[in-house]
mmCIF file of C-alpha atoms in Angstrom:
data_model
loop_
_atom_site.group_PDB
_atom_site.id
_atom_site.type_symbol
_atom_site.label_atom_id
_atom_site.label_comp_id
_atom_site.label_asym_id
_atom_site.label_seq_id
_atom_site.Cartn_x
_atom_site.Cartn_y
_atom_site.Cartn_z
ATOM 1 C CA UNK H 1 4.897 50.868 42.131
ATOM 2 C CA UNK H 2 2.036 48.545 41.886
ATOM 3 C CA UNK H 3 -1.191 50.362 41.237
ATOM 4 C CA UNK H 4 -3.598 47.561 40.973
ATOM 5 C CA UNK H 5 -3.193 44.124 42.197
ATOM 6 C CA UNK H 6 -6.321 41.576 41.256
ATOM 7 C CA UNK H 7 -6.693 37.885 42.806
ATOM 8 C CA UNK H 8 -8.754 35.151 41.370
ATOM 9 C CA UNK H 9 -11.238 37.321 39.968
ATOM 10 C CA UNK H 10 -14.505 35.579 38.647
ATOM 11 C CA UNK H 11 -17.623 36.524 37.506
ATOM 12 C CA UNK H 12 -20.901 34.605 36.671
ATOM 13 C CA UNK H 13 -24.138 35.748 35.115
ATOM 14 C CA UNK H 14 -27.288 33.707 36.105
ATOM 15 C CA UNK H 15 -24.773 30.809 37.378
ATOM 16 C CA UNK H 16 -23.030 30.979 34.077
ATOM 17 C CA UNK H 17 -19.171 31.423 34.446
ATOM 18 C CA UNK H 18 -17.988 34.477 32.312
ATOM 19 C CA UNK H 19 -14.689 34.084 33.352
ATOM 20 C CA UNK H 20 -12.746 32.694 36.747
ATOM 21 C CA UNK H 21 -9.543 32.662 38.374
ATOM 22 C CA UNK H 22 -8.015 35.778 36.491
ATOM 23 C CA UNK H 23 -5.172 37.496 38.350
ATOM 24 C CA UNK H 24 -3.043 39.981 37.337
ATOM 25 C CA UNK H 25 -1.606 43.460 38.387
ATOM 26 C CA UNK H 26 -0.660 46.552 36.840
ATOM 27 C CA UNK H 27 2.062 48.862 37.573
ATOM 28 C CA UNK H 28 3.028 52.710 37.167
ATOM 29 C CA UNK H 29 4.228 52.932 33.334
ATOM 30 C CA UNK H 30 2.460 49.937 32.279
ATOM 31 C CA UNK H 31 0.134 48.787 30.032
ATOM 32 C CA UNK H 32 -2.680 45.828 30.195
ATOM 33 C CA UNK H 33 -4.267 44.592 26.966
ATOM 34 C CA UNK H 34 -7.245 42.803 27.625
ATOM 35 C CA UNK H 35 -8.463 40.328 24.692
ATOM 36 C CA UNK H 36 -10.466 37.622 24.267
ATOM 37 C CA UNK H 37 -13.559 37.033 21.775
ATOM 38 C CA UNK H 38 -17.076 38.688 21.943
ATOM 39 C CA UNK H 39 -18.894 38.075 25.356
ATOM 40 C CA UNK H 40 -15.970 36.814 26.942
ATOM 41 C CA UNK H 41 -16.260 39.449 29.358
ATOM 42 C CA UNK H 42 -13.780 42.129 28.374
ATOM 43 C CA UNK H 43 -15.938 45.122 29.516
ATOM 44 C CA UNK H 44 -17.324 43.239 32.195
ATOM 45 C CA UNK H 45 -13.462 42.766 33.401
ATOM 46 C CA UNK H 46 -13.077 46.755 32.984
ATOM 47 C CA UNK H 47 -16.055 47.506 35.086
ATOM 48 C CA UNK H 48 -14.803 45.219 37.934
ATOM 49 C CA UNK H 49 -11.630 46.524 38.134
ATOM 50 C CA UNK H 50 -13.273 50.446 38.028
ATOM 51 C CA UNK H 51 -15.721 49.408 40.827
ATOM 52 C CA UNK H 52 -18.609 49.588 38.995
ATOM 53 C CA UNK H 53 -19.555 45.948 38.983
ATOM 54 C CA UNK H 54 -18.869 43.497 41.861
ATOM 55 C CA UNK H 55 -16.832 40.586 41.013
ATOM 56 C CA UNK H 56 -18.665 37.120 41.836
ATOM 57 C CA UNK H 57 -15.423 36.005 43.437
ATOM 58 C CA UNK H 58 -11.856 37.700 44.034
ATOM 59 C CA UNK H 59 -10.339 40.701 44.996
ATOM 60 C CA UNK H 60 -9.323 43.829 43.344
ATOM 61 C CA UNK H 61 -7.044 46.169 45.653
ATOM 62 C CA UNK H 62 -5.948 49.487 44.697
ATOM 63 C CA UNK H 63 -2.609 50.651 46.209
ATOM 64 C CA UNK H 64 -4.086 54.068 46.119
ATOM 65 C CA UNK H 65 -7.707 54.972 46.888
ATOM 66 C CA UNK H 66 -7.322 58.446 45.117
ATOM 67 C CA UNK H 67 -5.755 57.271 41.727
ATOM 68 C CA UNK H 68 -7.093 59.632 39.056
ATOM 69 C CA UNK H 69 -8.598 57.408 36.451
ATOM 70 C CA UNK H 70 -9.762 58.350 32.905
ATOM 71 C CA UNK H 71 -12.409 55.984 31.458
ATOM 72 C CA UNK H 72 -13.944 55.637 28.035
ATOM 73 C CA UNK H 73 -16.145 52.742 27.732
ATOM 74 C CA UNK H 74 -17.965 51.016 25.045
ATOM 75 C CA UNK H 75 -20.600 53.862 24.813
ATOM 76 C CA UNK H 76 -19.214 57.116 23.683
ATOM 77 C CA UNK H 77 -20.668 59.117 26.381
ATOM 78 C CA UNK H 78 -21.428 62.433 24.242
ATOM 79 C CA UNK H 79 -24.691 64.260 23.935
ATOM 80 C CA UNK H 80 -26.369 63.824 20.436
ATOM 81 C CA UNK H 81 -28.466 66.527 20.861
ATOM 82 C CA UNK H 82 -25.248 69.205 21.570
ATOM 83 C CA UNK H 83 -22.422 70.538 18.937
ATOM 84 C CA UNK H 84 -18.880 68.794 19.450
ATOM 85 C CA UNK H 85 -17.728 72.496 21.223
ATOM 86 C CA UNK H 86 -20.871 72.121 23.463
ATOM 87 C CA UNK H 87 -19.881 68.776 24.512
ATOM 88 C CA UNK H 88 -16.233 69.439 25.078
ATOM 89 C CA UNK H 89 -17.401 72.537 27.371
ATOM 90 C CA UNK H 90 -19.871 69.939 29.567
ATOM 91 C CA UNK H 91 -16.612 67.645 29.724
ATOM 92 C CA UNK H 92 -13.957 70.110 30.703
ATOM 93 C CA UNK H 93 -13.837 73.042 32.743
ATOM 94 C CA UNK H 94 -12.167 76.325 31.635
ATOM 95 C CA UNK H 95 -8.624 75.793 32.333
ATOM 96 C CA UNK H 96 -8.855 72.216 30.233
ATOM 97 C CA UNK H 97 -10.696 73.315 27.384
ATOM 98 C CA UNK H 98 -7.859 74.843 25.588
ATOM 99 C CA UNK H 99 -6.098 71.673 25.221
ATOM 100 C CA UNK H 100 -9.645 69.768 24.352
ATOM 101 C CA UNK H 101 -10.223 72.199 21.615
ATOM 102 C CA UNK H 102 -6.554 71.566 20.346
ATOM 103 C CA UNK H 103 -7.364 68.057 20.005
ATOM 104 C CA UNK H 104 -10.326 68.693 18.283
ATOM 105 C CA UNK H 105 -8.643 70.561 15.537
ATOM 106 C CA UNK H 106 -5.682 67.772 15.855
ATOM 107 C CA UNK H 107 -8.571 65.065 15.029
ATOM 108 C CA UNK H 108 -10.144 66.802 11.883
ATOM 109 C CA UNK H 109 -13.096 68.053 13.638
ATOM 110 C CA UNK H 110 -12.980 71.639 13.372
ATOM 111 C CA UNK H 111 -15.269 71.901 10.363
ATOM 112 C CA UNK H 112 -18.035 69.930 12.064
ATOM 113 C CA UNK H 113 -17.330 71.686 15.404
ATOM 114 C CA UNK H 114 -20.988 73.190 15.685
ATOM 115 C CA UNK H 115 -23.294 70.396 13.877
ATOM 116 C CA UNK H 116 -25.079 68.496 16.200
ATOM 117 C CA UNK H 117 -23.137 65.496 17.327
ATOM 118 C CA UNK H 118 -26.092 62.987 16.318
ATOM 119 C CA UNK H 119 -25.502 64.184 12.555
ATOM 120 C CA UNK H 120 -21.755 63.140 12.694
ATOM 121 C CA UNK H 121 -20.317 59.901 11.410
ATOM 122 C CA UNK H 122 -19.627 57.149 14.190
ATOM 123 C CA UNK H 123 -15.772 57.784 13.549
ATOM 124 C CA UNK H 124 -16.121 61.490 14.044
ATOM 125 C CA UNK H 125 -18.346 60.718 17.188
ATOM 126 C CA UNK H 126 -15.660 58.203 18.320
ATOM 127 C CA UNK H 127 -12.756 60.625 18.107
ATOM 128 C CA UNK H 128 -14.993 63.294 20.008
ATOM 129 C CA UNK H 129 -15.230 61.098 22.840
ATOM 130 C CA UNK H 130 -11.676 60.270 22.943
ATOM 131 C CA UNK H 131 -10.787 64.117 23.524
ATOM 132 C CA UNK H 132 -12.087 63.065 26.820
ATOM 133 C CA UNK H 133 -8.798 60.965 27.638
ATOM 134 C CA UNK H 134 -6.690 62.704 24.986
ATOM 135 C CA UNK H 135 -6.954 66.026 27.033
ATOM 136 C CA UNK H 136 -7.063 64.762 30.476
ATOM 137 C CA UNK H 137 -4.192 64.249 32.967
ATOM 138 C CA UNK H 138 -4.858 61.099 34.796
ATOM 139 C CA UNK H 139 -2.523 58.300 36.550
ATOM 140 C CA UNK H 140 -4.374 55.826 34.661
ATOM 141 C CA UNK H 141 -6.108 55.318 31.338
ATOM 142 C CA UNK H 142 -8.932 52.597 31.068
ATOM 143 C CA UNK H 143 -10.302 52.302 27.473
ATOM 144 C CA UNK H 144 -13.097 49.839 26.028
ATOM 145 C CA UNK H 145 -12.452 49.021 22.571
ATOM 146 C CA UNK H 146 -10.704 52.469 21.844
ATOM 147 C CA UNK H 147 -9.827 51.581 18.023
ATOM 148 C CA UNK H 148 -13.051 50.691 16.636
ATOM 149 C CA UNK H 149 -14.413 53.108 14.034
ATOM 150 C CA UNK H 150 -11.397 55.075 13.794
ATOM 151 C CA UNK H 151 -9.545 55.550 10.332
ATOM 152 C CA UNK H 152 -5.596 54.603 10.013
ATOM 153 C CA UNK H 153 -4.248 58.130 10.822
ATOM 154 C CA UNK H 154 -6.199 58.300 13.904
ATOM 155 C CA UNK H 155 -5.519 54.497 15.050
ATOM 156 C CA UNK H 156 -1.795 55.460 14.623
ATOM 157 C CA UNK H 157 -2.226 58.791 16.207
ATOM 158 C CA UNK H 158 -3.929 57.084 19.195
ATOM 159 C CA UNK H 159 -1.417 54.152 19.433
ATOM 160 C CA UNK H 160 1.472 56.984 19.676
ATOM 161 C CA UNK H 161 -0.164 58.812 22.283
ATOM 162 C CA UNK H 162 -0.864 55.837 24.248
ATOM 163 C CA UNK H 163 2.842 54.717 23.955
ATOM 164 C CA UNK H 164 3.759 58.271 24.924
ATOM 165 C CA UNK H 165 1.879 58.123 28.113
ATOM 166 C CA UNK H 166 3.574 54.734 29.024
ATOM 167 C CA UNK H 167 6.833 56.578 28.593
ATOM 168 C CA UNK H 168 5.455 59.266 30.978
ATOM 169 C CA UNK H 169 4.534 56.514 33.492
ATOM 170 C CA UNK H 170 0.874 56.799 33.297
ATOM 171 C CA UNK H 171 -0.858 53.304 33.336
ATOM 172 C CA UNK H 172 -3.139 51.968 30.696
ATOM 173 C CA UNK H 173 -5.836 49.301 30.845
ATOM 174 C CA UNK H 174 -7.614 48.849 27.724
ATOM 175 C CA UNK H 175 -9.306 46.000 25.420
ATOM 176 C CA UNK H 176 -9.272 45.665 21.848
ATOM 177 C CA UNK H 177 -9.634 43.217 18.903
ATOM 178 C CA UNK H 178 -7.060 45.084 17.346
ATOM 179 C CA UNK H 179 -3.469 44.475 18.418
ATOM 180 C CA UNK H 180 -1.952 47.524 19.718
ATOM 181 C CA UNK H 181 1.556 48.974 18.145
ATOM 182 C CA UNK H 182 2.897 49.510 21.851
ATOM 183 C CA UNK H 183 4.535 46.943 24.050
ATOM 184 C CA UNK H 184 2.145 45.870 27.077
ATOM 185 C CA UNK H 185 1.429 42.823 29.098
ATOM 186 C CA UNK H 186 -1.631 40.945 27.845
ATOM 187 C CA UNK H 187 -4.452 39.215 29.502
ATOM 188 C CA UNK H 188 -6.394 36.889 27.355
ATOM 189 C CA UNK H 189 -9.667 35.726 28.437
ATOM 190 C CA UNK H 190 -10.725 32.358 27.321
ATOM 191 C CA UNK H 191 -14.414 30.806 26.990
#
């Protein structure tokens, strides 16, 4: 089943075209890997897909307006003045916390769970931010550069997780400079 259809998406900043005439679709259980050089508009395209930014031209159509989407953008969207445990308590309701805390342990953050998040390494903060996606149950996951800052083991864990979600008919849209290990469609943005 088709979830998203995009026709001739273009985006300009101050009359300078960032990208133009991009068309694609995303079906249930399908991955879309958006790749391109720095500044090519990958993050902007994700924001257009999510409805955060309007395209200069073209249309995005969602086949289900109530589609549950889990999004992790360029920034980690975690509170540096809270501990990892407090961040998870802020994000997840009571029923979702057990799985979130499981992921905290799986990602090796148990020993820093009560420290200030701002004192953690970039990689540890990235792992904490990823728990928002790992412990949720959306129909679509949208990720902006999810592999940046991850160690080898966590990179493999994330690739395996995303591959498993595709098998479960979840859809995934993501940007990355790191080639994923699972099968998905590729949309290359050229400058």
